Amino acid sequence: MAAQNLQSVPAEPTPREQDPAEQARIAAQEADGQASFDRVMAEDSRIEPKDWMPAPYRKTLLRQISQHAHSEIIGMQPEANWISRAPSLKRKAILMAKVQDEAGHGLYLYSAAETLGQSRDKMMEDLIAGKARYSSIFNYPALTWADMGAIGWLVDGAAICNQVPLCRASYGPYGRAMVRICKEESFHQRQGFEILLELSNGTPAQKQMAQDAVNRWYAPSLMMFGPPDDDSPNSKQSMAWNIKRFSNDELRSRFVGMMVEQVRVLGLTLPDDQIRFNEDTKKWEHGPLDWREFQEVLAGRGPCNSQRLERRRSAHDDGAWVREAAAAYADKQRAKQSMKTKEYAA
Amino acid sequence: MSPHGNPEVPASSATEIDRDAQKVSAEPEASASTTPRPAVDSAANQPVETPAEGRNAWGLWEVFVRSSRGLSHVHAGSLHAPDAAMALRNARDLYTRRNEGVSIWVVPADAIAASDPDAKGSFFESPQGKDYRHATYYTKSEGVKHL
Amino acid sequence: MIPQTPETTTGHGDISTGVAAPTAGGDSNASATRITPGNALRPEDIALEVRTGLTKPSEDIAEYALRLGDDALILAQRLGHWISRAPELEEDVALGNIALDQLGHARSFLSYAGGAWDKSEDDLAYFRREHEFRSVQLFEQPNDDFAVTIARQFIVSYYQFELYRRLTESTDATIAAIAAKAVKEVDYHRDHSAQWILRLAGGTEESRRRMIHGLRLMWPYVNELFQDDELAQRLAEAGAAVAPSSLREDFDRLTGEVLAEAELEVPDVPAAPGGGRHGRHSEHLGYLLAEMQVLAREHPGAKW
């Protein structure tokens, strides 16, 4: 089925492919494919899995979607860390449901990435081998209960700013996964906001806890939007491909504007005295961010990098015998089924 | 339950546990049977990296959910499962956590045959321009009641 | 059975997320992503009834609800640990659902029990000491590996199903209502554990060995589930509860069927003496509570 489809992923050329006539045929198909792809981009329509797509488009998507999936999965950890200690049963239920959602979101995204030709197992292997990236934010520790609030409000808030435009990403499976994720995440930011609000209206110790968490998560959450536009070489191409709809700085500025409003309701402050609305550009501006730290964490030298990977690795390794068992059981059942069929035929 | 189950009746109670289970044979030949391969949508047509298809890789399943009685099943997404029975349960846990459905189908991803996207020009050309198949083509009857 | 007041119905209805539909293709998968909170008895509904004086359990009923609430709470605490550590992502979600079901039952039972002593679910969960917990010892047994967790889950769900099935007939309307919600959820937990018993027992040599080990580890605590005492008997005679011993036959028969299918034997192990219903616990509960309660106790009286 469609095995003759053009593929942009480079494979070892077969002898047949080295034949000049064959090469010409391939070149013609490539040209057709590119034309059709360009048309889809111009119409702001969607690319679907079996469509021809340029190799760099496929590669970019695969990288972005798998990183996104990894981020959901690693991102479970700082919050899962507090499920057992949640200070009320209602909060425990909410937190469990939220962390569970993140497993689901990782799953949806891995599925979207799989349509690009990479198996989930391979992506998981790359992750635990330290070969794949995920959002740096999850390499910071969740030290107090208020971090559950700050993560929900700031980190999920930033994620939602990033994700809502991705619902219109040009790659169909990615956009569809994002629609589902955004719908489900609508409660994530709100529950974080409520945690902070309760703490802020609580005892002085609780309020202090909330302010401390906001102070620690503010800058890392701004850095979730990625490097400044001048320093983000891939952004332009992603925007041309309708994967990315707004630039890093554009989204960051919008986010800051929203947080400025919301932090007032919380009765807390943002640890940045340089936030202002620039009347000329009509954009929110913020103080300088420590991009050196960002690069350090990205390079694996953050507070929790090795801990996060180790936890994922051990869950994966500890579960190997279970996955094997279920696969073996299914094989045996199928074998038995076909034996029965044969007996019946005979 | 047969490997594919009855998709209209997702087994959700313990009374539908696989009754054949006790007759499991431990024959090694069993491993020769097929597992659903990753990749429906995915690129049956391209060099998929396969090392991960090891002995413990669970196959890919496509999930279809009927959101309420009277509506069709709609593709909701995919998941991994070792067999149909678990695929149904995983689908229930994953895709109906928020009351999204009243019925679920699961299909091994590689059991889906899809039309060739390259052929869409010819495959889907015929219906173009056949306006007379649509009520709006018939303008003379406009204004006539109950037509 | 549970009167609907305006407050009990808030939050129901379609959730609007404000997510713009993709321009191309429309929101064609809308029906597959339409989400609703559904309509069911929630812990908050019970808490509200108790708070407004619509219902108030007798001392006996409250004691009884405390037992069932503690069982579910301790199990939820154990299962919650699996989220982010399960053998496969799909199982993270599955175990998460079961943990959330159990936590929901716990909150309902504890909210109701608290009505007798003017205490909230959180007062009861966070500010009682180890010997004041009324859960049986099975629930606090550590997760260990996946097979051990499944063994515990198997016993628990078959026990809870028989219990809740009967409690739907309780003369106490609130107990009956909680049980009616819980029994359907626990039915699915039975299925989940039975499916895994079959797969682990019939999978590989290693999984079979682990499954047998898991069952041997958990089976000593089965006996305690079915021990009668004065309270249970008194309530059973009044039709408000059931005598634990009366569940045993169905439990043995149904678990026996699954074990037979899996070609497993009922473990031949001596029964532990139990005593959880009277505050005598195994060594494991103290650690579990220490972790669960630490934050709430650092801030007594605080709201969260």
CSV table of C-alpha atoms in Angstrom, one decimal, chain A residues 76-319:
chain,number,residue,atom,x,y,z
A,76,MET,CA,5.4,14.2,35.6
A,77,GLN,CA,8.2,13.8,38.1
A,78,PRO,CA,8.4,17.1,40.0
A,79,GLU,CA,4.7,16.9,40.6
A,80,ALA,CA,4.4,13.2,41.2
A,81,ASN,CA,6.9,13.9,44.0
A,82,TRP,CA,4.2,15.7,45.9
A,83,ILE,CA,1.2,13.4,45.4
A,84,SER,CA,2.0,11.4,48.5
A,85,ARG,CA,2.3,14.6,50.6
A,86,ALA,CA,-0.6,16.7,49.2
A,87,PRO,CA,-2.0,18.6,52.2
A,88,SER,CA,-5.6,17.8,51.6
A,89,LEU,CA,-7.5,15.0,49.9
A,90,LYS,CA,-9.0,17.3,47.4
A,91,ARG,CA,-5.6,18.5,46.4
A,92,LYS,CA,-4.3,15.0,46.3
A,93,ALA,CA,-7.0,14.0,43.8
A,94,ILE,CA,-6.4,17.0,41.6
A,95,LEU,CA,-2.7,16.5,41.6
A,96,MET,CA,-3.0,12.8,40.7
A,97,ALA,CA,-5.4,13.6,37.9
A,98,LYS,CA,-3.0,16.2,36.6
A,99,VAL,CA,0.0,14.0,36.6
A,100,GLN,CA,-2.0,11.3,35.1
A,101,ASP,CA,-3.1,13.7,32.3
A,102,GLU,CA,0.6,14.3,31.6
A,103,ALA,CA,1.2,10.6,31.0
A,104,GLY,CA,-1.8,10.8,28.6
A,105,HIS,CA,-0.4,13.8,26.9
A,106,GLY,CA,3.0,12.2,26.5
A,107,LEU,CA,1.2,9.3,25.0
A,108,TYR,CA,-0.8,11.4,22.5
A,109,LEU,CA,2.3,13.1,21.4
A,110,TYR,CA,4.4,9.9,21.0
A,111,SER,CA,1.6,8.6,18.8
A,112,ALA,CA,1.7,11.8,16.7
A,113,ALA,CA,5.5,11.3,16.4
A,114,GLU,CA,5.1,7.7,15.5
A,115,THR,CA,3.2,8.7,12.4
A,116,LEU,CA,6.4,10.2,11.2
A,117,GLY,CA,8.1,6.8,11.2
A,118,GLN,CA,9.8,6.5,14.6
A,119,SER,CA,8.6,3.9,17.1
A,120,ARG,CA,7.8,5.0,20.7
A,121,ASP,CA,10.3,2.5,22.0
A,122,LYS,CA,13.0,4.1,20.0
A,123,MET,CA,12.1,7.5,21.3
A,124,MET,CA,12.0,6.2,24.8
A,125,GLU,CA,15.4,4.6,24.4
A,126,ASP,CA,16.8,7.9,23.1
A,127,LEU,CA,15.4,9.7,26.1
A,128,ILE,CA,16.8,7.4,28.8
A,129,ALA,CA,20.1,7.2,27.0
A,130,GLY,CA,20.3,11.0,27.4
A,131,LYS,CA,20.2,11.5,23.6
A,132,ALA,CA,17.0,13.4,23.5
A,133,ARG,CA,16.0,16.7,24.9
A,134,TYR,CA,13.0,17.8,26.9
A,135,SER,CA,12.0,21.1,28.4
A,136,SER,CA,14.7,22.3,30.7
A,137,ILE,CA,12.2,23.6,33.2
A,138,PHE,CA,11.7,20.1,34.6
A,139,ASN,CA,15.3,19.9,35.7
A,140,TYR,CA,14.5,22.3,38.5
A,141,PRO,CA,13.4,20.8,41.8
A,142,ALA,CA,9.9,21.1,43.3
A,143,LEU,CA,10.9,22.0,46.8
A,144,THR,CA,7.6,22.9,48.5
A,145,TRP,CA,3.9,22.5,48.1
A,146,ALA,CA,3.7,26.0,46.7
A,147,ASP,CA,5.7,24.7,43.8
A,148,MET,CA,2.6,22.8,42.7
A,149,GLY,CA,0.9,26.1,42.5
A,150,ALA,CA,3.8,27.9,40.7
A,151,ILE,CA,4.2,25.0,38.3
A,152,GLY,CA,0.5,25.0,37.4
A,153,TRP,CA,0.3,28.8,37.1
A,154,LEU,CA,3.6,29.7,35.5
A,155,VAL,CA,4.9,26.6,33.8
A,156,ASP,CA,1.6,25.3,32.6
A,157,GLY,CA,0.6,28.9,31.8
A,158,ALA,CA,3.7,29.2,29.6
A,159,ALA,CA,3.1,25.8,28.1
A,160,ILE,CA,-0.5,26.7,27.2
A,161,CYS,CA,0.6,30.0,25.5
A,162,ASN,CA,3.0,27.8,23.4
A,163,GLN,CA,0.5,25.1,22.8
A,164,VAL,CA,-2.7,26.9,21.8
A,165,PRO,CA,-1.2,28.1,18.5
A,166,LEU,CA,0.1,24.5,17.9
A,167,CYS,CA,-3.5,23.3,17.6
A,168,ARG,CA,-3.1,24.9,14.1
A,169,ALA,CA,0.2,23.3,13.4
A,170,SER,CA,0.5,22.3,9.7
A,171,TYR,CA,1.1,18.7,10.6
A,172,GLY,CA,-2.4,17.1,11.1
A,173,PRO,CA,-1.6,14.5,13.8
A,174,TYR,CA,0.3,17.1,15.9
A,175,GLY,CA,-2.5,19.7,15.7
A,176,ARG,CA,-5.1,17.1,16.6
A,177,ALA,CA,-3.0,15.9,19.6
A,178,MET,CA,-2.7,19.5,20.7
A,179,VAL,CA,-6.4,20.1,20.5
A,180,ARG,CA,-7.0,17.2,22.9
A,181,ILE,CA,-4.2,18.3,25.1
A,182,CYS,CA,-5.3,21.9,25.3
A,183,LYS,CA,-8.8,20.9,26.2
A,184,GLU,CA,-7.6,18.7,29.0
A,185,GLU,CA,-5.0,21.2,30.2
A,186,SER,CA,-7.6,23.9,30.7
A,187,PHE,CA,-7.8,22.8,34.4
A,188,HIS,CA,-4.1,22.6,35.0
A,189,GLN,CA,-3.3,26.3,35.1
A,190,ARG,CA,-6.4,27.1,37.1
A,191,GLN,CA,-5.7,24.5,39.8
A,192,GLY,CA,-2.2,26.0,40.1
A,193,PHE,CA,-3.5,29.5,40.4
A,194,GLU,CA,-6.0,28.3,43.1
A,195,ILE,CA,-3.2,26.7,45.1
A,196,LEU,CA,-1.3,29.9,45.1
A,197,LEU,CA,-4.4,32.0,45.9
A,198,GLU,CA,-5.2,29.8,48.9
A,199,LEU,CA,-1.6,30.0,50.1
A,200,SER,CA,-1.5,33.8,49.6
A,201,ASN,CA,-4.7,34.2,51.6
A,202,GLY,CA,-3.5,31.7,54.2
A,203,THR,CA,-1.0,32.0,57.1
A,204,PRO,CA,2.1,34.2,56.8
A,205,ALA,CA,4.2,31.0,56.4
A,206,GLN,CA,1.9,29.9,53.6
A,207,LYS,CA,2.1,33.2,51.8
A,208,GLN,CA,5.9,33.2,52.1
A,209,MET,CA,5.9,29.7,50.7
A,210,ALA,CA,3.9,30.9,47.7
A,211,GLN,CA,6.1,34.0,47.0
A,212,ASP,CA,9.2,31.9,47.3
A,213,ALA,CA,7.9,29.5,44.7
A,214,VAL,CA,6.9,32.2,42.3
A,215,ASN,CA,10.3,33.8,42.7
A,216,ARG,CA,12.0,30.5,41.8
A,217,TRP,CA,9.8,29.5,38.9
A,218,TYR,CA,9.3,32.9,37.2
A,219,ALA,CA,12.5,33.2,35.2
A,220,PRO,CA,12.7,29.5,34.2
A,221,SER,CA,9.1,29.7,32.9
A,222,LEU,CA,9.9,32.8,30.8
A,223,MET,CA,12.8,30.8,29.3
A,224,MET,CA,10.4,28.0,28.3
A,225,PHE,CA,9.6,30.1,25.2
A,226,GLY,CA,13.1,29.5,24.0
A,227,PRO,CA,16.0,31.8,23.2
A,228,PRO,CA,15.4,35.4,22.0
A,229,ASP,CA,14.3,35.6,18.4
A,230,ASP,CA,17.8,36.9,17.3
A,231,ASP,CA,19.3,33.8,18.8
A,232,SER,CA,16.8,31.2,17.5
A,233,PRO,CA,17.9,30.1,14.1
A,234,ASN,CA,15.2,27.4,13.6
A,235,SER,CA,12.2,29.6,14.5
A,236,LYS,CA,12.0,31.2,11.1
A,237,GLN,CA,11.9,28.0,9.2
A,238,SER,CA,9.3,26.5,11.6
A,239,MET,CA,7.1,29.6,11.1
A,240,ALA,CA,7.4,29.3,7.3
A,241,TRP,CA,6.3,25.7,7.6
A,242,ASN,CA,3.2,26.8,9.7
A,243,ILE,CA,4.4,24.6,12.6
A,244,LYS,CA,5.2,27.6,14.8
A,245,ARG,CA,2.8,30.5,14.5
A,246,PHE,CA,4.4,33.2,16.7
A,247,SER,CA,8.0,33.9,17.6
A,248,ASN,CA,9.5,33.1,20.9
A,249,ASP,CA,9.7,36.7,22.0
A,250,GLU,CA,6.2,37.5,20.8
A,251,LEU,CA,4.8,34.6,23.0
A,252,ARG,CA,7.0,35.5,25.9
A,253,SER,CA,5.8,39.1,25.8
A,254,ARG,CA,2.2,38.1,25.8
A,255,PHE,CA,2.8,35.7,28.7
A,256,VAL,CA,4.4,38.4,30.8
A,257,GLY,CA,1.4,40.7,30.1
A,258,MET,CA,-1.0,38.0,31.4
A,259,MET,CA,1.1,37.2,34.5
A,260,VAL,CA,1.3,40.9,35.4
A,261,GLU,CA,-2.5,41.0,35.7
A,262,GLN,CA,-2.9,37.7,37.4
A,263,VAL,CA,-0.2,38.2,40.0
A,264,ARG,CA,-2.2,41.1,41.4
A,265,VAL,CA,-5.2,38.9,42.0
A,266,LEU,CA,-2.9,36.5,43.8
A,267,GLY,CA,-1.6,39.3,46.0
A,268,LEU,CA,1.9,38.3,45.2
A,269,THR,CA,4.7,39.9,43.2
A,270,LEU,CA,6.8,38.8,40.2
A,271,PRO,CA,10.6,38.9,40.9
A,272,ASP,CA,11.2,41.4,38.1
A,273,ASP,CA,11.2,45.1,38.6
A,274,GLN,CA,11.8,45.8,34.9
A,275,ILE,CA,8.4,44.7,33.6
A,276,ARG,CA,6.7,47.4,31.6
A,277,PHE,CA,4.4,47.9,28.7
A,278,ASN,CA,6.2,49.5,25.8
A,279,GLU,CA,3.7,52.0,24.3
A,280,ASP,CA,5.7,52.2,21.0
A,281,THR,CA,5.9,48.5,20.3
A,282,LYS,CA,2.7,47.7,22.2
A,283,LYS,CA,4.5,44.8,23.8
A,284,TRP,CA,5.3,43.8,27.3
A,285,GLU,CA,9.0,43.9,28.3
A,286,HIS,CA,10.8,42.1,31.1
A,287,GLY,CA,14.1,42.2,32.8
A,288,PRO,CA,17.2,40.3,31.5
A,289,LEU,CA,17.1,36.5,31.7
A,290,ASP,CA,20.1,34.4,32.6
A,291,TRP,CA,20.6,32.5,29.3
A,292,ARG,CA,23.9,31.1,30.4
A,293,GLU,CA,22.0,29.2,33.1
A,294,PHE,CA,19.5,28.1,30.5
A,295,GLN,CA,22.3,26.7,28.4
A,296,GLU,CA,23.9,25.0,31.4
A,297,VAL,CA,20.6,23.2,32.3
A,298,LEU,CA,20.1,22.3,28.6
A,299,ALA,CA,23.5,20.8,28.5
A,300,GLY,CA,22.6,18.5,31.4
A,301,ARG,CA,24.1,20.5,34.2
A,302,GLY,CA,20.9,21.5,35.9
A,303,PRO,CA,19.9,20.7,39.4
A,304,CYS,CA,17.9,17.6,38.6
A,305,ASN,CA,19.0,16.3,35.1
A,306,SER,CA,20.5,13.1,36.2
A,307,GLN,CA,17.8,12.4,38.8
A,308,ARG,CA,15.0,12.8,36.2
A,309,LEU,CA,16.6,10.6,33.7
A,310,GLU,CA,17.5,7.9,36.2
A,311,ARG,CA,13.9,7.8,37.5
A,312,ARG,CA,12.6,7.4,33.9
A,313,ARG,CA,15.3,4.8,33.2
A,314,SER,CA,14.5,2.7,36.3
A,315,ALA,CA,10.7,2.8,35.6
A,316,HIS,CA,11.4,1.6,32.1
A,317,ASP,CA,13.8,-1.1,33.2
A,318,ASP,CA,11.7,-2.3,36.1
A,319,GLY,CA,8.8,-2.6,33.8
